Structures are given as C-alpha cells and as structure tokens.
Short mmCIF file of N, CA and C in Angstrom, two decimals:
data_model
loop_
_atom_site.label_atom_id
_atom_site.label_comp_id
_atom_site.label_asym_id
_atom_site.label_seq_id
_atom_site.Cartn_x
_atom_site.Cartn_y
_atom_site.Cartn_z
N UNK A 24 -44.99 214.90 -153.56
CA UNK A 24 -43.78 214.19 -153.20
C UNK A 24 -43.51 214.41 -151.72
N UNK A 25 -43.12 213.19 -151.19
CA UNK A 25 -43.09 213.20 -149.36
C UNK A 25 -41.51 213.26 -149.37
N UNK A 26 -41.09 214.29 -148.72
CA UNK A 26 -39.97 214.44 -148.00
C UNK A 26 -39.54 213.13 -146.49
N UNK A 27 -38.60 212.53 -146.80
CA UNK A 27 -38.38 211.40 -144.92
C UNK A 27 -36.56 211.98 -145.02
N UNK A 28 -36.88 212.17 -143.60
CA UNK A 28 -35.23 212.16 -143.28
C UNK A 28 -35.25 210.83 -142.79
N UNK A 29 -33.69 210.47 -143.32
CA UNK A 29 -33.16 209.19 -143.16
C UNK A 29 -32.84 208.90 -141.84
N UNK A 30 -31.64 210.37 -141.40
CA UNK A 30 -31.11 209.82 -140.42
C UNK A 30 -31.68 210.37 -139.81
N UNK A 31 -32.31 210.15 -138.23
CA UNK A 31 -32.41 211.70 -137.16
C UNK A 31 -31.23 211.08 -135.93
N UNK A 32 -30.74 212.22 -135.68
CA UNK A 32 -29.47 211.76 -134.51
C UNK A 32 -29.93 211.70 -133.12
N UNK A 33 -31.33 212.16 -132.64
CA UNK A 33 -31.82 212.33 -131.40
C UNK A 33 -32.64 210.50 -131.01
N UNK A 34 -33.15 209.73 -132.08
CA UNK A 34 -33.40 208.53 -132.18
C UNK A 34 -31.62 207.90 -131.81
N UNK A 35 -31.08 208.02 -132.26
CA UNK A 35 -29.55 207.11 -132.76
C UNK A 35 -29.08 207.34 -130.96
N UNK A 36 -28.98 208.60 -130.62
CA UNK A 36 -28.31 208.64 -129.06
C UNK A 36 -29.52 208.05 -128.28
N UNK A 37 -30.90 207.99 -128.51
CA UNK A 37 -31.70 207.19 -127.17
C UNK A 37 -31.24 205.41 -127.57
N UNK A 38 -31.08 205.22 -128.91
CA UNK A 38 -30.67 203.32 -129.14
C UNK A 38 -29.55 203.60 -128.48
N UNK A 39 -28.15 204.70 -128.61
CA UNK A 39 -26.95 204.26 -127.86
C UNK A 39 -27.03 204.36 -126.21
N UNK A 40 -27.92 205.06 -125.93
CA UNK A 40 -28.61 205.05 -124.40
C UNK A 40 -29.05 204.08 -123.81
N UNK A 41 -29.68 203.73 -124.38
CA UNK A 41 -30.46 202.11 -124.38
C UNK A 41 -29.35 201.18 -123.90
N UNK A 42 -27.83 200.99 -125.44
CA UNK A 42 -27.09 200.44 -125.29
C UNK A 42 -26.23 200.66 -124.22
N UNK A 43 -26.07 201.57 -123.64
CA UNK A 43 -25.14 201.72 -122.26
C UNK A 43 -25.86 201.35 -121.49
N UNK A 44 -26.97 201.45 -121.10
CA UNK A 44 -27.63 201.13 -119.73
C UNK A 44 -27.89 199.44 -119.78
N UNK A 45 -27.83 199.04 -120.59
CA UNK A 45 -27.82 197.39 -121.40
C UNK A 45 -26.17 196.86 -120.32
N UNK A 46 -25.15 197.97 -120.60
CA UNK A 46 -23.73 196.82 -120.69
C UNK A 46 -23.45 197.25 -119.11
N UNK A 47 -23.85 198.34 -118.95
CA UNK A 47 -23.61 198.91 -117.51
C UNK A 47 -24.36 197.42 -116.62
N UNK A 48 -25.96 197.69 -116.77
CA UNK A 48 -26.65 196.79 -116.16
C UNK A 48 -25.82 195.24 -116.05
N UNK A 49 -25.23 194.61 -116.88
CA UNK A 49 -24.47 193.42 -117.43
C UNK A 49 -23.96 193.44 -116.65
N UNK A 50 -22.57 194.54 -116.30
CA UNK A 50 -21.68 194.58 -115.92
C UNK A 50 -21.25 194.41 -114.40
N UNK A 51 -22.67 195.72 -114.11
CA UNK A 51 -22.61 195.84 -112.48
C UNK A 51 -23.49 195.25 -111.44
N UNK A 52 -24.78 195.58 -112.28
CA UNK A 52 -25.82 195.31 -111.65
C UNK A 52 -25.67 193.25 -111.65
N UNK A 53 -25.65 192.60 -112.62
CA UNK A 53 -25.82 191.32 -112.90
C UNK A 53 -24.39 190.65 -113.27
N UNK A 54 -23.28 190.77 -112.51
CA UNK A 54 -22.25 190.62 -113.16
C UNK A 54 -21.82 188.82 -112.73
N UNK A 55 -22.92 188.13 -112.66
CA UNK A 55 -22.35 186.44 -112.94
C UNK A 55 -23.17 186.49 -114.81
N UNK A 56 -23.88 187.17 -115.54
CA UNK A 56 -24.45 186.89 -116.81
C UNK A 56 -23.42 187.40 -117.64
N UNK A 57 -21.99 188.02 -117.17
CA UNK A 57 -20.99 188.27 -117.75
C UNK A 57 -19.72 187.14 -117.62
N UNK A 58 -19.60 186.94 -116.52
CA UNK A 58 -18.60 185.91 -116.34
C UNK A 58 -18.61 184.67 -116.45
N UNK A 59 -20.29 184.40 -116.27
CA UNK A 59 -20.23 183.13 -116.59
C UNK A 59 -21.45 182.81 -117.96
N UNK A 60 -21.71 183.35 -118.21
CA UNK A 60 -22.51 183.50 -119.76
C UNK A 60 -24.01 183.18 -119.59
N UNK A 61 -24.34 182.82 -118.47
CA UNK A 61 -25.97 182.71 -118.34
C UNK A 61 -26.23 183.87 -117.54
N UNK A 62 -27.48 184.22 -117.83
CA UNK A 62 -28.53 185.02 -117.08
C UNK A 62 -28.52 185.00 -115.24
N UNK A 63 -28.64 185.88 -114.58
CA UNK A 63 -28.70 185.47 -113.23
C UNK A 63 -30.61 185.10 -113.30
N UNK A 64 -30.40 183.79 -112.29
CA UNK A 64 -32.20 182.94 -112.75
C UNK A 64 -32.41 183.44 -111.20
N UNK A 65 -33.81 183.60 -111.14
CA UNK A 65 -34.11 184.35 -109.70
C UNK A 65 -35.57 183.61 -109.97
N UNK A 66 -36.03 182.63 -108.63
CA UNK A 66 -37.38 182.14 -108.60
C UNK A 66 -38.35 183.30 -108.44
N UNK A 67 -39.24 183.09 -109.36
CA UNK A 67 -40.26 183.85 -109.62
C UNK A 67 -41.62 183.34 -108.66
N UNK A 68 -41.86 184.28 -107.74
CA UNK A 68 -43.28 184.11 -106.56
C UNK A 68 -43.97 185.16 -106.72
N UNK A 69 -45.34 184.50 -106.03
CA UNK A 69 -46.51 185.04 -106.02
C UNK A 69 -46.54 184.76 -104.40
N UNK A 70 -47.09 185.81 -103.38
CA UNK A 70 -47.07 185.97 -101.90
C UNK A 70 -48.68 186.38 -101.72
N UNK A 71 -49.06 185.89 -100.92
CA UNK A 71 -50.72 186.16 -100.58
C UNK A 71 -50.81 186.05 -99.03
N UNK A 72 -50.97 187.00 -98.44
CA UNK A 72 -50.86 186.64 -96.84
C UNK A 72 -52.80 187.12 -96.84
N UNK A 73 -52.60 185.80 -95.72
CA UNK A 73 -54.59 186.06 -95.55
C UNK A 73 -54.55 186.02 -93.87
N UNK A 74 -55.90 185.67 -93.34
CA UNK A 74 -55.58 185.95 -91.68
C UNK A 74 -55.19 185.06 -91.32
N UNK A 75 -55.19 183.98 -92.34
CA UNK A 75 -54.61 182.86 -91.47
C UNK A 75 -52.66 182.23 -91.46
N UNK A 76 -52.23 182.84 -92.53
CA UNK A 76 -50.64 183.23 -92.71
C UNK A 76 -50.61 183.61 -94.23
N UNK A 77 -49.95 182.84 -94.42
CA UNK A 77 -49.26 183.10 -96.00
C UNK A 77 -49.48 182.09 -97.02
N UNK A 78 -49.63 182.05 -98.35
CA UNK A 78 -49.97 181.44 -99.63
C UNK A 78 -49.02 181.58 -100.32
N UNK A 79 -47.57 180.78 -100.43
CA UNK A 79 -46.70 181.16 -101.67
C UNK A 79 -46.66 180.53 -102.87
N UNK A 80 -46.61 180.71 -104.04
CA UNK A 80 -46.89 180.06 -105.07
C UNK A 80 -45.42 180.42 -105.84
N UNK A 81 -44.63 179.63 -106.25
CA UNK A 81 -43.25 179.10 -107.21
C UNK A 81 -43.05 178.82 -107.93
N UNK A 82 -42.84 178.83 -109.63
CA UNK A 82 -43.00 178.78 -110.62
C UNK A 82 -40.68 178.17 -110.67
N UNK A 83 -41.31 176.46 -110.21
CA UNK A 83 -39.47 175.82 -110.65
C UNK A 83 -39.90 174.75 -111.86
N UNK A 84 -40.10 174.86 -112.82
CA UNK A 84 -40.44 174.13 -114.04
C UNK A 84 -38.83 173.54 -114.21
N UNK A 85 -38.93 172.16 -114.70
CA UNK A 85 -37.95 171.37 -115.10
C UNK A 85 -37.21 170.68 -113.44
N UNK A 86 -37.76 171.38 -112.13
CA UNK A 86 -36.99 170.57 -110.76
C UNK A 86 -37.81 169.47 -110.33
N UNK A 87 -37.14 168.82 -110.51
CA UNK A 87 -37.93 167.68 -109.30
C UNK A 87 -38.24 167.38 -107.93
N UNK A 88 -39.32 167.36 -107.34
CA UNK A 88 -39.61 167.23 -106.26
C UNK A 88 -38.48 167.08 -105.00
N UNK A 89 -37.54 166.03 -105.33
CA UNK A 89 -36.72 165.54 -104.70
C UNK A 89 -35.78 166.63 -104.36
N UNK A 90 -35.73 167.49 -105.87
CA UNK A 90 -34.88 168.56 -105.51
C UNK A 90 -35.33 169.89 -104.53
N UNK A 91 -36.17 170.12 -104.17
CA UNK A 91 -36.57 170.83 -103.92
C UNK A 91 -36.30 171.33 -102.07
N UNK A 92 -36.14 171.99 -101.32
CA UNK A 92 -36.04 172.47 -100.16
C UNK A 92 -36.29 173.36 -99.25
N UNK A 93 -37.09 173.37 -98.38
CA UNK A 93 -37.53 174.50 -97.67
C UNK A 93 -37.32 174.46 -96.30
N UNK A 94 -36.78 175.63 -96.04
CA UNK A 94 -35.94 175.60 -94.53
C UNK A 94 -36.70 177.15 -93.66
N UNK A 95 -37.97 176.52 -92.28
CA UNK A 95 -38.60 177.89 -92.19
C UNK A 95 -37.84 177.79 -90.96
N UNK A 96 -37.77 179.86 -90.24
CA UNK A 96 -37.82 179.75 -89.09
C UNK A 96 -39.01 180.85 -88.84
N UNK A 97 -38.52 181.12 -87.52
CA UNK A 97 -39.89 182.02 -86.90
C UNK A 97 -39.96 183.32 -87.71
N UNK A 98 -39.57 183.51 -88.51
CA UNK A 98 -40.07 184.98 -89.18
C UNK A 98 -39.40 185.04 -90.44
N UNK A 99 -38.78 183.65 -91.00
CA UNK A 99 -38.48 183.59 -92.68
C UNK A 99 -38.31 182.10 -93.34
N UNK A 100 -38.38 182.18 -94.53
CA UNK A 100 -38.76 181.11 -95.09
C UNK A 100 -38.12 180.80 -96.19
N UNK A 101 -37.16 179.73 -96.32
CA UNK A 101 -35.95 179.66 -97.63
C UNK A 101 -36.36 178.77 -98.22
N UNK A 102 -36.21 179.04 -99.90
CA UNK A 102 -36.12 177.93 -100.79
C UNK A 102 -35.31 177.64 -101.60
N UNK A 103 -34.89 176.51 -101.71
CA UNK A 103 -33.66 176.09 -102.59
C UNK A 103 -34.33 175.16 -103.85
N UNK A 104 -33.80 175.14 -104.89
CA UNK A 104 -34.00 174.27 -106.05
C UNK A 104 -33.00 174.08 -106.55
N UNK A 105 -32.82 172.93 -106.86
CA UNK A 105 -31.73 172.62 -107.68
C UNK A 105 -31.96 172.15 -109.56
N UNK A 106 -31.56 172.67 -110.33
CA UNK A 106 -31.73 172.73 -111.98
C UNK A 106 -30.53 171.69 -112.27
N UNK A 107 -31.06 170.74 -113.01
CA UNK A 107 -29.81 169.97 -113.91
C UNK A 107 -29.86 170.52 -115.40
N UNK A 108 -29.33 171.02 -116.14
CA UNK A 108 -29.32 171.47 -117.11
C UNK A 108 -29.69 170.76 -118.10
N UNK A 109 -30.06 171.12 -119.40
CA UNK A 109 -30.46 170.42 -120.64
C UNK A 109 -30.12 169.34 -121.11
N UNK A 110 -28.84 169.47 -121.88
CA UNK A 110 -27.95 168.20 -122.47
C UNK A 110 -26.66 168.14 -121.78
N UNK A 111 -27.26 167.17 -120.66
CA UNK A 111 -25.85 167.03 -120.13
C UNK A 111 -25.62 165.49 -120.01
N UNK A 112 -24.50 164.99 -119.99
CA UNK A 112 -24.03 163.88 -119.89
C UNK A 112 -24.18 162.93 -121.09
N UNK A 113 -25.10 161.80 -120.90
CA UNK A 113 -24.80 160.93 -121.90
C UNK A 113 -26.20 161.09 -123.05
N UNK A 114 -25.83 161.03 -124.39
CA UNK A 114 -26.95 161.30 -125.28
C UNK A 114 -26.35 162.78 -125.80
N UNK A 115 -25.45 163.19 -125.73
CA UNK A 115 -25.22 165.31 -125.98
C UNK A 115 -24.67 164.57 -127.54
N UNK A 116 -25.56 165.68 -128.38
CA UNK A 116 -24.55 165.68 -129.64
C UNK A 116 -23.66 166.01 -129.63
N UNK A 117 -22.96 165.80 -130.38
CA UNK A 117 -21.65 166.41 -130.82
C UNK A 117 -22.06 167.82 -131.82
N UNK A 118 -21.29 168.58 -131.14
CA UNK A 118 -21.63 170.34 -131.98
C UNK A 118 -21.28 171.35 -131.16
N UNK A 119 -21.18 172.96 -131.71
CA UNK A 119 -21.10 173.93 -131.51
C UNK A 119 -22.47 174.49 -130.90
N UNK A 120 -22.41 174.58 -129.92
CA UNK A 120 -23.53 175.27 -128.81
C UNK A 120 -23.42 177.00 -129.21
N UNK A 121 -24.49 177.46 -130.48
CA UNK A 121 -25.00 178.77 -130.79
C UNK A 121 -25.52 179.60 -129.82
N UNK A 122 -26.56 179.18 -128.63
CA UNK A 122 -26.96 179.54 -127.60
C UNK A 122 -27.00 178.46 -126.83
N UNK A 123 -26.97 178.93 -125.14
CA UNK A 123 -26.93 177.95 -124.50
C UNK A 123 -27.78 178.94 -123.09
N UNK A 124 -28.90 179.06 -122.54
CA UNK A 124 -29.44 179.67 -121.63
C UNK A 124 -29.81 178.61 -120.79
N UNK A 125 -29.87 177.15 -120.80
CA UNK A 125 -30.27 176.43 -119.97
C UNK A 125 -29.34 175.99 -119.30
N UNK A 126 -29.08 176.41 -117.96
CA UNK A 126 -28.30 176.26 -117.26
C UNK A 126 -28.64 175.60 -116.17
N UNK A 127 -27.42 174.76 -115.37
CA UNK A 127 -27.59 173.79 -114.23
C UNK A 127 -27.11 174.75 -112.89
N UNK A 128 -27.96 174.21 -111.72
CA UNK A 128 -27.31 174.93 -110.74
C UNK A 128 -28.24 174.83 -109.49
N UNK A 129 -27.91 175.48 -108.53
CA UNK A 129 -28.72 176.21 -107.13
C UNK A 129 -29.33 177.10 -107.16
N UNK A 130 -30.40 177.75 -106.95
CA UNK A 130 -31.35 179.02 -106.83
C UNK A 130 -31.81 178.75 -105.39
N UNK A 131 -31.78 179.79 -104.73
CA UNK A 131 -32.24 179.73 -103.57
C UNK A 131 -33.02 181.55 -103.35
N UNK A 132 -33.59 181.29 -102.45
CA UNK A 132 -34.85 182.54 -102.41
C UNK A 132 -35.20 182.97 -100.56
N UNK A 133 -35.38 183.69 -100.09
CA UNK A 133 -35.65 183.87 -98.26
C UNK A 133 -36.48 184.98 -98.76
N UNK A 134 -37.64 184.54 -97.91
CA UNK A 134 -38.88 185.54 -98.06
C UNK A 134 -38.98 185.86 -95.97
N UNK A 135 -38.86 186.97 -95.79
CA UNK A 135 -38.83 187.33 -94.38
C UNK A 135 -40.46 187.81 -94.23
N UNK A 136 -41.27 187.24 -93.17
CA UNK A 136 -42.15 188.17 -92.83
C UNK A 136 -42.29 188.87 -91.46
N UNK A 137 -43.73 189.46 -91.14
CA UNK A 137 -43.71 190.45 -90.04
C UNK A 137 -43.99 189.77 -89.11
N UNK A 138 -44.89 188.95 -88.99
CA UNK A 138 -45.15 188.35 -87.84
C UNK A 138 -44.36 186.47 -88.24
N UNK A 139 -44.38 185.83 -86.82
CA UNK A 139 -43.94 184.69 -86.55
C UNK A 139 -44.95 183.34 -87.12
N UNK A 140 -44.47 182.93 -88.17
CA UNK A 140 -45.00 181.39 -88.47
C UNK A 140 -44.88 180.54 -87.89
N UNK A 141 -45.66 179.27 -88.09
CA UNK A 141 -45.64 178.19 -87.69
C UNK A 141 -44.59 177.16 -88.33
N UNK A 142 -43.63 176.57 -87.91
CA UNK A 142 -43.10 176.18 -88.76
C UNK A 142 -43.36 174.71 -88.53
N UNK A 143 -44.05 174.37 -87.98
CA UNK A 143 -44.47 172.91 -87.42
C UNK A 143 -45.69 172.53 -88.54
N UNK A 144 -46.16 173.59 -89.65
CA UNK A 144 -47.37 173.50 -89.93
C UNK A 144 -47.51 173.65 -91.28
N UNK A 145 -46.20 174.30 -92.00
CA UNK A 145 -46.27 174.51 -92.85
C UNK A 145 -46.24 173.09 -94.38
N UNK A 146 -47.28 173.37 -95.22
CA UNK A 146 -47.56 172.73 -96.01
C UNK A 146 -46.60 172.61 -97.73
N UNK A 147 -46.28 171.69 -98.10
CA UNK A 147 -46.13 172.38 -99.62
C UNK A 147 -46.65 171.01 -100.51
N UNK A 148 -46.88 171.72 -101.48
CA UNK A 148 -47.45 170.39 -102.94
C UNK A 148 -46.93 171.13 -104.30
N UNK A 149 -46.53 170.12 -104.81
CA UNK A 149 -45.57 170.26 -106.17
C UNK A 149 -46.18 169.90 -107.25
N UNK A 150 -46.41 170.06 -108.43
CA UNK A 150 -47.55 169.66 -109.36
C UNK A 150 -47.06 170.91 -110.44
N UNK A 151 -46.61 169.86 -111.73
CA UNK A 151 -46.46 170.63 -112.83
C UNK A 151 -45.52 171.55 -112.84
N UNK A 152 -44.81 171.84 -112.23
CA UNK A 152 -43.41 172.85 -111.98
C UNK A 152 -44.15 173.85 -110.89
N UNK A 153 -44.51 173.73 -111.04
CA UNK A 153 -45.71 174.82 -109.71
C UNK A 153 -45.73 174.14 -108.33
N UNK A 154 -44.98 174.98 -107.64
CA UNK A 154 -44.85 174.86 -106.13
C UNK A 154 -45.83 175.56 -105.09
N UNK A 155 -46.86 175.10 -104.13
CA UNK A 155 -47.62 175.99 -103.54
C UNK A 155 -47.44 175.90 -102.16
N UNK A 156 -46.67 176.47 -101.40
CA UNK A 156 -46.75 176.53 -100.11
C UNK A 156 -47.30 177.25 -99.32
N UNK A 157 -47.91 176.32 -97.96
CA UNK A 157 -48.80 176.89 -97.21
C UNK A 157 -48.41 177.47 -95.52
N UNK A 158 -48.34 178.14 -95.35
CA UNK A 158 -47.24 178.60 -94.08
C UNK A 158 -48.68 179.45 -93.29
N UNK A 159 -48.85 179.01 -92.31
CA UNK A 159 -49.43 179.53 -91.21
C UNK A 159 -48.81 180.16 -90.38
N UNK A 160 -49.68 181.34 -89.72
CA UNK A 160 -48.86 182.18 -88.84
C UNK A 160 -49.06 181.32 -87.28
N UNK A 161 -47.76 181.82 -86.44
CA UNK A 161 -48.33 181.33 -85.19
C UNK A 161 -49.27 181.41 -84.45
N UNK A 162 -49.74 181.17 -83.59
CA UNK A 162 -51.11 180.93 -82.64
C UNK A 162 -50.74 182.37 -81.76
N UNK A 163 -49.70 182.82 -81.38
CA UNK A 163 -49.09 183.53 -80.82
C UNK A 163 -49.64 185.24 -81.19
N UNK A 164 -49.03 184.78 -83.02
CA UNK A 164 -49.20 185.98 -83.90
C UNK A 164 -50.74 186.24 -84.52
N UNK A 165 -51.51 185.55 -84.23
CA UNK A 165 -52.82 185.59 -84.77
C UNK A 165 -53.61 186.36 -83.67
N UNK A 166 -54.66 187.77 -84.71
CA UNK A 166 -55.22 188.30 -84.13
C UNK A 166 -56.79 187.28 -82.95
N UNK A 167 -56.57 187.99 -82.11
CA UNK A 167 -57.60 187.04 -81.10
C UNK A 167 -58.89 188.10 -80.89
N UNK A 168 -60.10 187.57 -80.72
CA UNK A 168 -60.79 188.62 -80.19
C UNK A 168 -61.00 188.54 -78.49
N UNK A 169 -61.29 190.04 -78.46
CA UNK A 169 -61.28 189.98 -76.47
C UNK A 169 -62.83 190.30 -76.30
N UNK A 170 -63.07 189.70 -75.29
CA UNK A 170 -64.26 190.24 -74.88
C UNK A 170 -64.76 191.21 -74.15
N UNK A 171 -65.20 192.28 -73.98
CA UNK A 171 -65.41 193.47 -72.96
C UNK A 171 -66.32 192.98 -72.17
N UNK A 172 -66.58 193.66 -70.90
CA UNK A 172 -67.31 193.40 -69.63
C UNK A 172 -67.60 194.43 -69.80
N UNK A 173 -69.03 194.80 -69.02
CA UNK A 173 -69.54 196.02 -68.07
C UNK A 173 -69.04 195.84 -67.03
N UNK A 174 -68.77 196.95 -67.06
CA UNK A 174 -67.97 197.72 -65.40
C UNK A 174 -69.47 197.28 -64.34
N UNK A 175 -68.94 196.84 -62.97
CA UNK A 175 -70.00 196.93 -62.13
C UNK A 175 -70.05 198.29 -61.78
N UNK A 176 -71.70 198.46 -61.30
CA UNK A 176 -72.00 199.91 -61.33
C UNK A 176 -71.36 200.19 -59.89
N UNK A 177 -71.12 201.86 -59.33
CA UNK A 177 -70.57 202.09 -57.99
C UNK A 177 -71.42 202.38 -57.18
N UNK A 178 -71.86 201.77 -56.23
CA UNK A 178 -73.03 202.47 -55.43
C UNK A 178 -72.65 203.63 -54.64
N UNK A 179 -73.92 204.32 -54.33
CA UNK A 179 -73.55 206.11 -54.50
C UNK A 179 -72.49 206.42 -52.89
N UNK A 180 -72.63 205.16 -51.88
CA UNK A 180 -72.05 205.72 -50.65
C UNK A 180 -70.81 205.05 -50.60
N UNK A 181 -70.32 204.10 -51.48
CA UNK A 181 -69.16 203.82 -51.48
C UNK A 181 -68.15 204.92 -52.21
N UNK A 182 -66.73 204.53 -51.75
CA UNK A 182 -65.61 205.38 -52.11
C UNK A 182 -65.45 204.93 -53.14
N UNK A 183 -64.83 205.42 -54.38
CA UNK A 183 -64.45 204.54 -55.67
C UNK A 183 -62.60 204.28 -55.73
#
C-alpha cells in the first residue's frame, strides 16, 4: 500500500508566488494590460548587423503595407504600425465578447545603433506580415582599408 500526501504546503506557497509576481508584474511592470484589458503588444525583431549595415526582420501580421512607417536618422531607426482590430464596424455580431485580445491601435519600436546609417539607402519589402528592412551604414562609418608605404631608406650622411 502507497502512502501520497495530498496536500504539501511548500508546492501551494511557490503557485501563490507565482501568483504575486503574476499581479505585481500586471500591475506595475505592464500597467495599460490592466486598465485597458489588452496585453501591452511590442513588435517582435530579429537584428543582424553585417559589414555592410543592418538586416531587420518584423513580424506585423494582419498590417497593411499602407500602414506601415519608418522614420531613420543618423544613428536610429523607428517603426510604426498601425493594427485595425478584428470585428470592428460593420458585419460584428451581436454578443457578449468572452475574450477579446485582438486589439486595434499604434505600435511603434526605435532601434538606436553605434555607428551612422544611410538613410538615403535604406530598403524595406513587406510580404506575408513579414517586414525586412535593409539599412546600410554610412560611407563615412564603414571600415576602409589603408594602405602602408615603405619608409624611404635614410642615407648614412644625411641628418634624419
């Protein structure tokens, strides 16, 4: 015959642990997913800097092209999207909304880098909710190679 304890109290305080760091987080850390009942939405990137600048890749599923905005200067790079939400306007059933996470709005994002881009140069293409922008660094900021000389030799009766 197997003995189980039912309750153990050291499990029960890490779930109520759990649960405080849950309402705290809500509260302080994220406090528009309290007041206004959605999630704070934060564009999700992928950053790849190579020698020739930067590779950003954007994951805005459901924006449309049109919506979309990018504002560079010499050492940062903003993006805005705009979300229209699910059922809005004409066609909405009639009903009690159980959950509602699809939300309408602005997201905007500033990625700063170290050296100075081009902003005359920068590329983007939109395809499938997937945003890929191409940002070159300046001509300025790009490593150059130098060439070395040999020193002329000193002949032995001159002064140096």
């Amino acid at each position: 015959m197997a003995l189980t304890r039912s309750f153990d109290p050291f499990t029960e305080m890490l779930s109520l642990r759990d649960a405080m760091n849950r309402l705290l987080e809500q509260s302080f850390v994220r406090p528009s997913s309290v007041l206004f009942g959605t999630g704070s939405r934060m564009i999700p990137l992928d950053v790849l800097e190579t020698e020739q600048g930067y590779r950003i890749t954007a994951l805005l599923p459901g924006v449309k092209p049109e919506d979309i905005e990018l504002l560079a200067h010499e050492h940062s790079l903003t993006l805005k999207a705009k979300y229209h939400g699910g059922e809005e306007g004409e066609g909405q059933q009639q009903g009690t909304w159980l959950l509602r996470e699809i939300g309408s709005g602005t997201v905007e994002r500033t990625l700063a880098f170290e050296r100075p881009i081009d902003a005359n140069k920068i590329e983007a293409r939109y395809e499938n909710g997937r945003l890929t922008i191409t940002v070159p660094l300046s001509e300025s900021s790009r490593p150059r190679r130098v060439s070395v000389r040999a020193a002329t030799p000193v002949s032995a009766g001159a002064a140096p």
